[in-house]
PDB file of C-alpha atoms in Angstrom:
ATOM      1  CA  UNK A 621       7.998   8.081   1.436  1.00 62.00           C
ATOM      2  CA  UNK A 622       7.210   8.142   5.133  1.00 59.00           C
ATOM      3  CA  UNK A 623       9.517  11.049   5.929  1.00 61.00           C
ATOM      4  CA  UNK A 624       8.195  12.962   2.916  1.00 59.00           C
ATOM      5  CA  UNK A 625       4.631  12.419   4.125  1.00 60.00           C
ATOM      6  CA  UNK A 626       5.530  13.655   7.612  1.00 57.00           C
ATOM      7  CA  UNK A 627       7.048  16.790   6.097  1.00 56.00           C
ATOM      8  CA  UNK A 628       3.764  17.611   4.374  1.00 58.00           C
ATOM      9  CA  UNK A 629       1.283  16.463   7.010  1.00 64.00           C
ATOM     10  CA  UNK A 630       1.976  16.168  10.751  1.00 79.00           C
ATOM     11  CA  UNK A 631       1.444  12.506  11.576  1.00 85.00           C
ATOM     12  CA  UNK A 632       2.961   9.532  13.331  1.00 89.00           C
ATOM     13  CA  UNK A 633       4.000   6.538  11.214  1.00 91.00           C
ATOM     14  CA  UNK A 634       4.085   2.974  12.503  1.00 92.00           C
ATOM     15  CA  UNK A 635       5.741   0.544  10.091  1.00 92.00           C
ATOM     16  CA  UNK A 636       6.472  -3.031  11.104  1.00 91.00           C
ATOM     17  CA  UNK A 637       8.154  -6.038   9.487  1.00 90.00           C
ATOM     18  CA  UNK A 638       5.784  -8.840   8.595  1.00 91.00           C
ATOM     19  CA  UNK A 639       6.793 -12.301   9.792  1.00 90.00           C
ATOM     20  CA  UNK A 640       9.521 -13.698   7.580  1.00 86.00           C
ATOM     21  CA  UNK A 641      10.427 -10.171   6.479  1.00 87.00           C
ATOM     22  CA  UNK A 642      13.003  -7.772   7.870  1.00 82.00           C
ATOM     23  CA  UNK A 643      14.042  -8.493  11.450  1.00 82.00           C
ATOM     24  CA  UNK A 644      10.776 -10.062  12.616  1.00 84.00           C
ATOM     25  CA  UNK A 645      11.257 -13.671  13.640  1.00 84.00           C
ATOM     26  CA  UNK A 646       8.514 -16.063  14.770  1.00 89.00           C
ATOM     27  CA  UNK A 647       8.186 -19.757  15.446  1.00 90.00           C
ATOM     28  CA  UNK A 648       6.402 -20.134  12.089  1.00 91.00           C
ATOM     29  CA  UNK A 649       8.000 -17.674   9.684  1.00 90.00           C
ATOM     30  CA  UNK A 650       6.874 -19.772   6.710  1.00 89.00           C
ATOM     31  CA  UNK A 651       3.180 -19.289   7.567  1.00 93.00           C
ATOM     32  CA  UNK A 652       2.388 -16.349   5.280  1.00 94.00           C
ATOM     33  CA  UNK A 653      -1.311 -17.076   4.893  1.00 96.00           C
ATOM     34  CA  UNK A 654      -3.613 -14.069   4.610  1.00 96.00           C
ATOM     35  CA  UNK A 655      -5.338 -14.993   7.860  1.00 97.00           C
ATOM     36  CA  UNK A 656      -2.074 -15.138   9.798  1.00 97.00           C
ATOM     37  CA  UNK A 657      -0.736 -11.886   8.345  1.00 96.00           C
ATOM     38  CA  UNK A 658      -3.971 -10.100   9.237  1.00 97.00           C
ATOM     39  CA  UNK A 659      -3.841 -11.435  12.804  1.00 97.00           C
ATOM     40  CA  UNK A 660      -0.224 -10.233  13.057  1.00 96.00           C
ATOM     41  CA  UNK A 661      -1.165  -6.723  11.950  1.00 96.00           C
ATOM     42  CA  UNK A 662      -4.092  -6.562  14.365  1.00 97.00           C
ATOM     43  CA  UNK A 663      -1.832  -7.839  17.168  1.00 96.00           C
ATOM     44  CA  UNK A 664       0.649  -5.017  16.499  1.00 95.00           C
ATOM     45  CA  UNK A 665      -2.180  -2.471  16.685  1.00 95.00           C
ATOM     46  CA  UNK A 666      -3.491  -3.969  19.937  1.00 96.00           C
ATOM     47  CA  UNK A 667      -0.028  -4.006  21.496  1.00 95.00           C
ATOM     48  CA  UNK A 668       0.864  -0.418  20.624  1.00 95.00           C
ATOM     49  CA  UNK A 669      -2.279   1.592  19.887  1.00 93.00           C
ATOM     50  CA  UNK A 670      -5.361  -0.158  21.318  1.00 90.00           C
ATOM     51  CA  UNK A 671      -5.375   1.885  24.544  1.00 92.00           C
ATOM     52  CA  UNK A 672      -4.846   5.262  22.887  1.00 92.00           C
ATOM     53  CA  UNK A 673      -6.883   4.391  19.767  1.00 92.00           C
ATOM     54  CA  UNK A 674      -5.712   7.383  17.705  1.00 93.00           C
ATOM     55  CA  UNK A 675      -7.238   8.232  14.313  1.00 94.00           C
ATOM     56  CA  UNK A 676      -5.678   5.757  11.909  1.00 95.00           C
ATOM     57  CA  UNK A 677      -5.022   5.404   8.180  1.00 96.00           C
ATOM     58  CA  UNK A 678      -3.999   1.956   6.945  1.00 97.00           C
ATOM     59  CA  UNK A 679      -1.441   1.989   4.117  1.00 97.00           C
ATOM     60  CA  UNK A 680      -0.274  -1.098   2.247  1.00 97.00           C
ATOM     61  CA  UNK A 681       1.515  -1.986  -0.996  1.00 96.00           C
ATOM     62  CA  UNK A 682       1.024  -5.194  -3.004  1.00 94.00           C
ATOM     63  CA  UNK A 683       0.698  -8.064  -0.489  1.00 94.00           C
ATOM     64  CA  UNK A 684       0.686  -5.459   2.273  1.00 96.00           C
ATOM     65  CA  UNK A 685      -2.230  -3.758   0.539  1.00 97.00           C
ATOM     66  CA  UNK A 686      -4.152  -7.027   0.615  1.00 97.00           C
ATOM     67  CA  UNK A 687      -3.435  -7.300   4.341  1.00 97.00           C
ATOM     68  CA  UNK A 688      -4.579  -3.695   4.899  1.00 97.00           C
ATOM     69  CA  UNK A 689      -7.880  -4.344   3.110  1.00 98.00           C
ATOM     70  CA  UNK A 690      -8.560  -7.491   5.123  1.00 98.00           C
ATOM     71  CA  UNK A 691      -7.696  -5.723   8.382  1.00 97.00           C
ATOM     72  CA  UNK A 692     -10.078  -2.887   7.559  1.00 97.00           C
ATOM     73  CA  UNK A 693     -12.840  -5.264   6.486  1.00 97.00           C
ATOM     74  CA  UNK A 694     -12.494  -7.232   9.735  1.00 97.00           C
ATOM     75  CA  UNK A 695     -13.467  -4.095  11.705  1.00 95.00           C
ATOM     76  CA  UNK A 696     -11.048  -5.208  14.423  1.00 96.00           C
ATOM     77  CA  UNK A 697      -9.130  -1.922  14.386  1.00 95.00           C
ATOM     78  CA  UNK A 698     -10.822   1.009  16.100  1.00 94.00           C
ATOM     79  CA  UNK A 699     -10.306   4.578  14.972  1.00 94.00           C
ATOM     80  CA  UNK A 700      -9.924   3.722  11.288  1.00 96.00           C
ATOM     81  CA  UNK A 701     -10.458   6.925   9.316  1.00 96.00           C
ATOM     82  CA  UNK A 702      -8.948   6.007   5.956  1.00 97.00           C
ATOM     83  CA  UNK A 703      -7.186   3.417   3.845  1.00 97.00           C
ATOM     84  CA  UNK A 704      -4.522   3.743   1.138  1.00 97.00           C
ATOM     85  CA  UNK A 705      -3.873   0.738  -1.096  1.00 97.00           C
ATOM     86  CA  UNK A 706      -0.928   0.872  -3.504  1.00 97.00           C
ATOM     87  CA  UNK A 707      -0.784  -1.106  -6.744  1.00 95.00           C
ATOM     88  CA  UNK A 708      -2.707  -4.226  -5.890  1.00 94.00           C
ATOM     89  CA  UNK A 709      -5.871  -5.299  -7.713  1.00 93.00           C
ATOM     90  CA  UNK A 710      -7.432  -8.739  -7.392  1.00 94.00           C
ATOM     91  CA  UNK A 711      -7.950  -9.422 -11.102  1.00 90.00           C
ATOM     92  CA  UNK A 712      -4.485  -8.345 -12.179  1.00 89.00           C
ATOM     93  CA  UNK A 713      -2.788 -10.084  -9.256  1.00 92.00           C
ATOM     94  CA  UNK A 714      -4.521 -13.426  -9.834  1.00 92.00           C
ATOM     95  CA  UNK A 715      -3.822 -13.357 -13.576  1.00 91.00           C
ATOM     96  CA  UNK A 716      -0.130 -12.646 -12.859  1.00 90.00           C
ATOM     97  CA  UNK A 717       0.391 -15.519 -10.425  1.00 91.00           C
ATOM     98  CA  UNK A 718       1.216 -18.155 -13.092  1.00 89.00           C
ATOM     99  CA  UNK A 719       4.144 -15.986 -14.221  1.00 89.00           C
ATOM    100  CA  UNK A 720       5.484 -15.282 -10.728  1.00 89.00           C
ATOM    101  CA  UNK A 721       7.349 -18.590 -10.440  1.00 84.00           C
ATOM    102  CA  UNK A 722       9.182 -17.807 -13.698  1.00 88.00           C
ATOM    103  CA  UNK A 723      10.053 -14.317 -12.474  1.00 87.00           C
ATOM    104  CA  UNK A 724      11.486 -15.690  -9.231  1.00 89.00           C
ATOM    105  CA  UNK A 725      13.585 -18.268 -11.097  1.00 88.00           C
ATOM    106  CA  UNK A 726      15.085 -15.516 -13.247  1.00 89.00           C
ATOM    107  CA  UNK A 727      16.005 -13.468 -10.193  1.00 92.00           C
ATOM    108  CA  UNK A 728      19.610 -13.905  -8.970  1.00 95.00           C
ATOM    109  CA  UNK A 729      19.752 -15.952  -5.778  1.00 93.00           C
ATOM    110  CA  UNK A 730      22.729 -14.036  -4.380  1.00 95.00           C
ATOM    111  CA  UNK A 731      24.965 -10.997  -4.929  1.00 96.00           C
ATOM    112  CA  UNK A 732      28.619 -10.321  -4.118  1.00 95.00           C
ATOM    113  CA  UNK A 733      27.666  -6.995  -2.495  1.00 95.00           C
ATOM    114  CA  UNK A 734      24.694  -4.788  -1.679  1.00 96.00           C
ATOM    115  CA  UNK A 735      25.792  -2.383  -4.399  1.00 96.00           C
ATOM    116  CA  UNK A 736      25.578  -5.185  -6.965  1.00 97.00           C
ATOM    117  CA  UNK A 737      22.022  -5.926  -5.846  1.00 97.00           C
ATOM    118  CA  UNK A 738      21.059  -2.262  -6.221  1.00 97.00           C
ATOM    119  CA  UNK A 739      22.524  -2.179  -9.745  1.00 97.00           C
ATOM    120  CA  UNK A 740      20.585  -5.334 -10.646  1.00 96.00           C
ATOM    121  CA  UNK A 741      17.343  -3.821  -9.305  1.00 95.00           C
ATOM    122  CA  UNK A 742      17.822  -0.771 -11.517  1.00 94.00           C
ATOM    123  CA  UNK A 743      18.782  -2.768 -14.632  1.00 94.00           C
ATOM    124  CA  UNK A 744      15.935  -5.255 -14.256  1.00 92.00           C
ATOM    125  CA  UNK A 745      13.321  -2.549 -13.726  1.00 90.00           C
ATOM    126  CA  UNK A 746      12.470  -3.761 -10.234  1.00 91.00           C
ATOM    127  CA  UNK A 747      13.175  -0.220  -9.108  1.00 92.00           C
ATOM    128  CA  UNK A 748      13.062   2.919 -11.244  1.00 92.00           C
ATOM    129  CA  UNK A 749      14.662   5.155  -8.639  1.00 91.00           C
ATOM    130  CA  UNK A 750      18.312   4.719  -7.683  1.00 93.00           C
ATOM    131  CA  UNK A 751      17.772   6.686  -4.484  1.00 92.00           C
ATOM    132  CA  UNK A 752      14.884   4.452  -3.411  1.00 91.00           C
ATOM    133  CA  UNK A 753      16.727   1.265  -4.426  1.00 93.00           C
ATOM    134  CA  UNK A 754      19.711   2.219  -2.250  1.00 95.00           C
ATOM    135  CA  UNK A 755      17.326   2.307   0.718  1.00 91.00           C
ATOM    136  CA  UNK A 756      14.965  -0.594   0.038  1.00 91.00           C
ATOM    137  CA  UNK A 757      17.148  -3.257  -1.597  1.00 94.00           C
ATOM    138  CA  UNK A 758      19.756  -3.658   1.213  1.00 93.00           C
ATOM    139  CA  UNK A 759      16.930  -4.229   3.702  1.00 90.00           C
ATOM    140  CA  UNK A 760      15.720  -7.149   1.556  1.00 92.00           C
ATOM    141  CA  UNK A 761      19.090  -8.910   1.872  1.00 94.00           C
ATOM    142  CA  UNK A 762      21.018 -10.713   4.576  1.00 93.00           C
ATOM    143  CA  UNK A 763      24.691 -11.624   4.611  1.00 93.00           C
ATOM    144  CA  UNK A 764      25.595 -15.297   4.380  1.00 93.00           C
ATOM    145  CA  UNK A 765      29.032 -16.701   5.150  1.00 91.00           C
ATOM    146  CA  UNK A 766      30.585 -18.823   2.405  1.00 87.00           C
ATOM    147  CA  UNK A 767      33.595 -20.975   3.216  1.00 80.00           C
ATOM    148  CA  UNK A 768      36.169 -19.766   5.713  1.00 78.00           C
ATOM    149  CA  UNK A 769      36.472 -16.128   4.708  1.00 73.00           C
ATOM    150  CA  UNK A 770      33.961 -15.374   1.961  1.00 86.00           C
ATOM    151  CA  UNK A 771      30.434 -14.039   2.111  1.00 93.00           C
ATOM    152  CA  UNK A 772      27.530 -13.200  -0.165  1.00 95.00           C
ATOM    153  CA  UNK A 773      24.220 -11.401   0.082  1.00 96.00           C
ATOM    154  CA  UNK A 774      21.039 -13.462  -0.291  1.00 95.00           C
ATOM    155  CA  UNK A 775      17.359 -12.581  -0.215  1.00 94.00           C
ATOM    156  CA  UNK A 776      16.057 -12.324   3.316  1.00 91.00           C
ATOM    157  CA  UNK A 777      12.614 -13.688   2.433  1.00 90.00           C
ATOM    158  CA  UNK A 778      12.401 -16.943   0.400  1.00 87.00           C
ATOM    159  CA  UNK A 779       9.400 -15.900  -1.698  1.00 89.00           C
ATOM    160  CA  UNK A 780       9.141 -19.255  -3.475  1.00 88.00           C
ATOM    161  CA  UNK A 781       8.121 -20.836  -0.160  1.00 89.00           C
ATOM    162  CA  UNK A 782       5.116 -18.511   0.021  1.00 92.00           C
ATOM    163  CA  UNK A 783       3.650 -19.774  -3.269  1.00 93.00           C
ATOM    164  CA  UNK A 784       0.904 -21.871  -1.572  1.00 94.00           C
ATOM    165  CA  UNK A 785      -0.498 -18.624  -0.114  1.00 95.00           C
ATOM    166  CA  UNK A 786      -0.404 -16.377  -3.182  1.00 95.00           C
ATOM    167  CA  UNK A 787      -3.972 -16.974  -4.321  1.00 96.00           C
ATOM    168  CA  UNK A 788      -5.312 -16.571  -0.789  1.00 96.00           C
ATOM    169  CA  UNK A 789      -3.777 -13.108  -0.523  1.00 96.00           C
ATOM    170  CA  UNK A 790      -5.790 -11.721  -3.413  1.00 96.00           C
ATOM    171  CA  UNK A 791      -8.907 -13.843  -3.958  1.00 96.00           C
ATOM    172  CA  UNK A 792     -12.046 -11.854  -3.084  1.00 95.00           C
ATOM    173  CA  UNK A 793      -9.990  -8.714  -2.463  1.00 96.00           C
ATOM    174  CA  UNK A 794     -11.955  -6.314  -4.682  1.00 95.00           C
ATOM    175  CA  UNK A 795     -15.291  -7.120  -3.047  1.00 94.00           C
ATOM    176  CA  UNK A 796     -13.721  -6.753   0.406  1.00 96.00           C
ATOM    177  CA  UNK A 797     -12.223  -3.423  -0.635  1.00 97.00           C
ATOM    178  CA  UNK A 798     -15.647  -2.120  -1.594  1.00 95.00           C
ATOM    179  CA  UNK A 799     -17.142  -3.145   1.767  1.00 96.00           C
ATOM    180  CA  UNK A 800     -14.766  -0.866   3.687  1.00 97.00           C
ATOM    181  CA  UNK A 801     -16.806   2.212   4.584  1.00 95.00           C
ATOM    182  CA  UNK A 802     -13.875   4.435   5.549  1.00 96.00           C
ATOM    183  CA  UNK A 803     -12.608   6.864   2.882  1.00 96.00           C
ATOM    184  CA  UNK A 804     -10.117   5.117   0.636  1.00 97.00           C
ATOM    185  CA  UNK A 805      -7.696   5.869  -2.166  1.00 96.00           C
ATOM    186  CA  UNK A 806      -6.213   3.424  -4.647  1.00 96.00           C
ATOM    187  CA  UNK A 807      -2.833   4.387  -6.110  1.00 96.00           C
ATOM    188  CA  UNK A 808      -1.936   2.562  -9.330  1.00 94.00           C
ATOM    189  CA  UNK A 809       0.702   2.765 -12.013  1.00 90.00           C
ATOM    190  CA  UNK A 810      -1.932   2.387 -14.754  1.00 83.00           C
ATOM    191  CA  UNK A 811      -5.659   1.905 -15.378  1.00 78.00           C
ATOM    192  CA  UNK A 812      -4.969  -1.474 -16.983  1.00 73.00           C
ATOM    193  CA  UNK A 813      -4.634  -2.810 -13.446  1.00 72.00           C
ATOM    194  CA  UNK A 814      -8.306  -2.142 -12.625  1.00 81.00           C
ATOM    195  CA  UNK A 815     -10.627  -5.146 -12.642  1.00 84.00           C
ATOM    196  CA  UNK A 816     -14.382  -5.035 -13.226  1.00 85.00           C
ATOM    197  CA  UNK A 817     -15.456  -4.594  -9.596  1.00 87.00           C
ATOM    198  CA  UNK A 818     -13.096  -1.692  -9.014  1.00 91.00           C
ATOM    199  CA  UNK A 819     -13.920  -0.092 -12.364  1.00 89.00           C
ATOM    200  CA  UNK A 820     -17.616  -0.018 -11.432  1.00 91.00           C
ATOM    201  CA  UNK A 821     -16.834   1.251  -7.928  1.00 92.00           C
ATOM    202  CA  UNK A 822     -14.579   3.993  -9.248  1.00 91.00           C
ATOM    203  CA  UNK A 823     -17.259   5.143 -11.718  1.00 92.00           C
ATOM    204  CA  UNK A 824     -19.712   5.309  -8.817  1.00 93.00           C
ATOM    205  CA  UNK A 825     -17.298   7.488  -6.839  1.00 93.00           C
ATOM    206  CA  UNK A 826     -16.838   4.981  -4.025  1.00 94.00           C
ATOM    207  CA  UNK A 827     -13.093   5.579  -3.791  1.00 95.00           C
ATOM    208  CA  UNK A 828     -10.449   7.942  -5.095  1.00 95.00           C
ATOM    209  CA  UNK A 829      -8.216   6.653  -7.882  1.00 95.00           C
ATOM    210  CA  UNK A 830      -4.761   8.136  -8.432  1.00 95.00           C
ATOM    211  CA  UNK A 831      -2.538   7.133 -11.350  1.00 94.00           C
ATOM    212  CA  UNK A 832       1.248   7.518 -11.317  1.00 94.00           C
ATOM    213  CA  UNK A 833       2.159   6.191 -14.784  1.00 92.00           C
ATOM    214  CA  UNK A 834       5.873   6.965 -14.468  1.00 91.00           C
ATOM    215  CA  UNK A 835       6.230   4.345 -11.732  1.00 92.00           C
ATOM    216  CA  UNK A 836       6.628   0.588 -11.859  1.00 91.00           C
ATOM    217  CA  UNK A 837       5.064  -1.841  -9.387  1.00 91.00           C
ATOM    218  CA  UNK A 838       6.974  -0.249  -6.493  1.00 92.00           C
ATOM    219  CA  UNK A 839       4.960   2.945  -6.896  1.00 95.00           C
ATOM    220  CA  UNK A 840       5.716   4.277  -3.416  1.00 94.00           C
ATOM    221  CA  UNK A 841       9.452   3.945  -4.097  1.00 93.00           C
ATOM    222  CA  UNK A 842       9.654   5.044  -7.716  1.00 93.00           C
ATOM    223  CA  UNK A 843       7.428   8.066  -7.051  1.00 93.00           C
ATOM    224  CA  UNK A 844       7.902   8.436  -3.305  1.00 91.00           C
ATOM    225  CA  UNK A 845       7.457  12.218  -3.174  1.00 92.00           C
ATOM    226  CA  UNK A 846       4.286  12.143  -5.279  1.00 94.00           C
ATOM    227  CA  UNK A 847       2.928   9.193  -3.283  1.00 95.00           C
ATOM    228  CA  UNK A 848       3.535  11.120  -0.066  1.00 93.00           C
ATOM    229  CA  UNK A 849       1.680  14.111  -1.481  1.00 93.00           C
ATOM    230  CA  UNK A 850      -1.275  11.920  -2.446  1.00 95.00           C
ATOM    231  CA  UNK A 851      -1.506  10.443   1.056  1.00 94.00           C
ATOM    232  CA  UNK A 852      -1.083  13.821   2.770  1.00 92.00           C
ATOM    233  CA  UNK A 853      -3.738  15.421   0.544  1.00 93.00           C
ATOM    234  CA  UNK A 854      -6.027  12.466   1.224  1.00 94.00           C
ATOM    235  CA  UNK A 855      -5.642  12.991   4.978  1.00 93.00           C
ATOM    236  CA  UNK A 856      -6.305  16.718   4.634  1.00 91.00           C
ATOM    237  CA  UNK A 857      -9.305  16.223   2.372  1.00 92.00           C
ATOM    238  CA  UNK A 858     -11.020  13.854   4.790  1.00 92.00           C
ATOM    239  CA  UNK A 859      -9.791  15.740   7.874  1.00 91.00           C
ATOM    240  CA  UNK A 860      -8.119  12.690   9.416  1.00 90.00           C
ATOM    241  CA  UNK A 861      -7.443  13.375  13.085  1.00 85.00           C
ATOM    242  CA  UNK A 862      -9.325  16.673  12.937  1.00 85.00           C
ATOM    243  CA  UNK A 863     -12.766  17.617  14.276  1.00 80.00           C
ATOM    244  CA  UNK A 864     -15.426  16.919  11.702  1.00 75.00           C
ATOM    245  CA  UNK A 865     -16.997  19.936  10.041  1.00 73.00           C
ATOM    246  CA  UNK A 866     -20.482  20.708  11.283  1.00 71.00           C
ATOM    247  CA  UNK A 867     -23.024  20.849   8.459  1.00 70.00           C
ATOM    248  CA  UNK A 868     -25.625  23.538   9.208  1.00 70.00           C
ATOM    249  CA  UNK A 869     -29.196  22.337   9.194  1.00 70.00           C
ATOM    250  CA  UNK A 870     -31.705  23.928   6.867  1.00 63.00           C
ATOM    251  CA  UNK A 871     -34.006  26.455   8.480  1.00 58.00           C
ATOM    252  CA  UNK A 872     -37.517  25.144   9.055  1.00 60.00           C
ATOM    253  CA  UNK A 873     -39.200  28.527   8.635  1.00 58.00           C
ATOM    254  CA  UNK A 874     -38.784  30.872   5.705  1.00 56.00           C
ATOM    255  CA  UNK A 875     -37.697  30.334   2.118  1.00 56.00           C
ATOM    256  CA  UNK A 876     -34.991  27.790   1.322  1.00 56.00           C
ATOM    257  CA  UNK A 877     -31.533  29.174   0.711  1.00 51.00           C
ATOM    258  CA  UNK A 878     -30.497  28.475  -2.869  1.00 53.00           C
ATOM    259  CA  UNK A 879     -26.916  28.476  -4.177  1.00 52.00           C
ATOM    260  CA  UNK A 880     -25.900  31.573  -6.100  1.00 49.00           C
ATOM    261  CA  UNK A 881     -23.679  31.311  -9.154  1.00 50.00           C
ATOM    262  CA  UNK A 882     -20.755  33.686  -8.824  1.00 49.00           C
ATOM    263  CA  UNK A 883     -19.649  35.820 -11.759  1.00 46.00           C
ATOM    264  CA  UNK A 884     -21.248  38.097 -14.345  1.00 47.00           C
ATOM    265  CA  UNK A 885     -24.884  37.361 -15.083  1.00 46.00           C
ATOM    266  CA  UNK A 886     -24.325  37.251 -18.843  1.00 46.00           C
ATOM    267  CA  UNK A 887     -21.936  34.312 -18.720  1.00 41.00           C
ATOM    268  CA  UNK A 888     -22.540  30.598 -18.178  1.00 38.00           C
ATOM    269  CA  UNK A 889     -20.133  28.594 -16.001  1.00 33.00           C
ATOM    270  CA  UNK A 890     -19.707  24.845 -16.149  1.00 35.00           C
ATOM    271  CA  UNK A 891     -18.190  22.797 -13.344  1.00 37.00           C
ATOM    272  CA  UNK A 892     -15.961  20.021 -14.645  1.00 38.00           C
TER     273      UNK A 892
END
């Protein structure tokens, strides 16, 4: 998705591995509390971008979306000009937590090869794009030696150990999302994921809602090209990194300038 977004809109993308994910290793990898993850994200920004402070758009999916919202709400990141949250809603997330333990138990603990893991991801519906699964699934695995000459591929992140933090990731998220004053877009796979707070906010026009119903939970992977277009259009619409448009002030003297409806005078036009 990142490369597709860069093709559409000239931008720089900074993506980092959260602790316990990817190749990031800390002294407390098991501490996946919301507070710690937010501090990690802010620390990355301070280390790399705090001096330059370029215009910034925070993008996060699922747990990462919760971290993005909390980072934005903390107001600790300067230059924030937008936020993109992908398929995470407080109400839906909290109601799904009781089923997560069952889902994890049904997930294979290991695979004989990376290809086998990709095939499982496609069959199980975890990923709806073979191309995306071939990129994302191998990065979720690490090779483990078995016996003298054998090996297997296991999940890099033991998600069951993060269970004590699940509720903390999402509780209060919708209200925090609405407090962020920067322009924001919420990308979902379906409207059934909206909770009451976000439904009211969306009706009031406080954020842009985009639905990609062909995707599963991994929206940015299943519909990576469309997701990239949404983000690029969002950046163009709100002129991220561009000089703000000057709004001319009304003239004090003389008659006010009224809008003129274009088109033949004998026809009525309705804006929808």
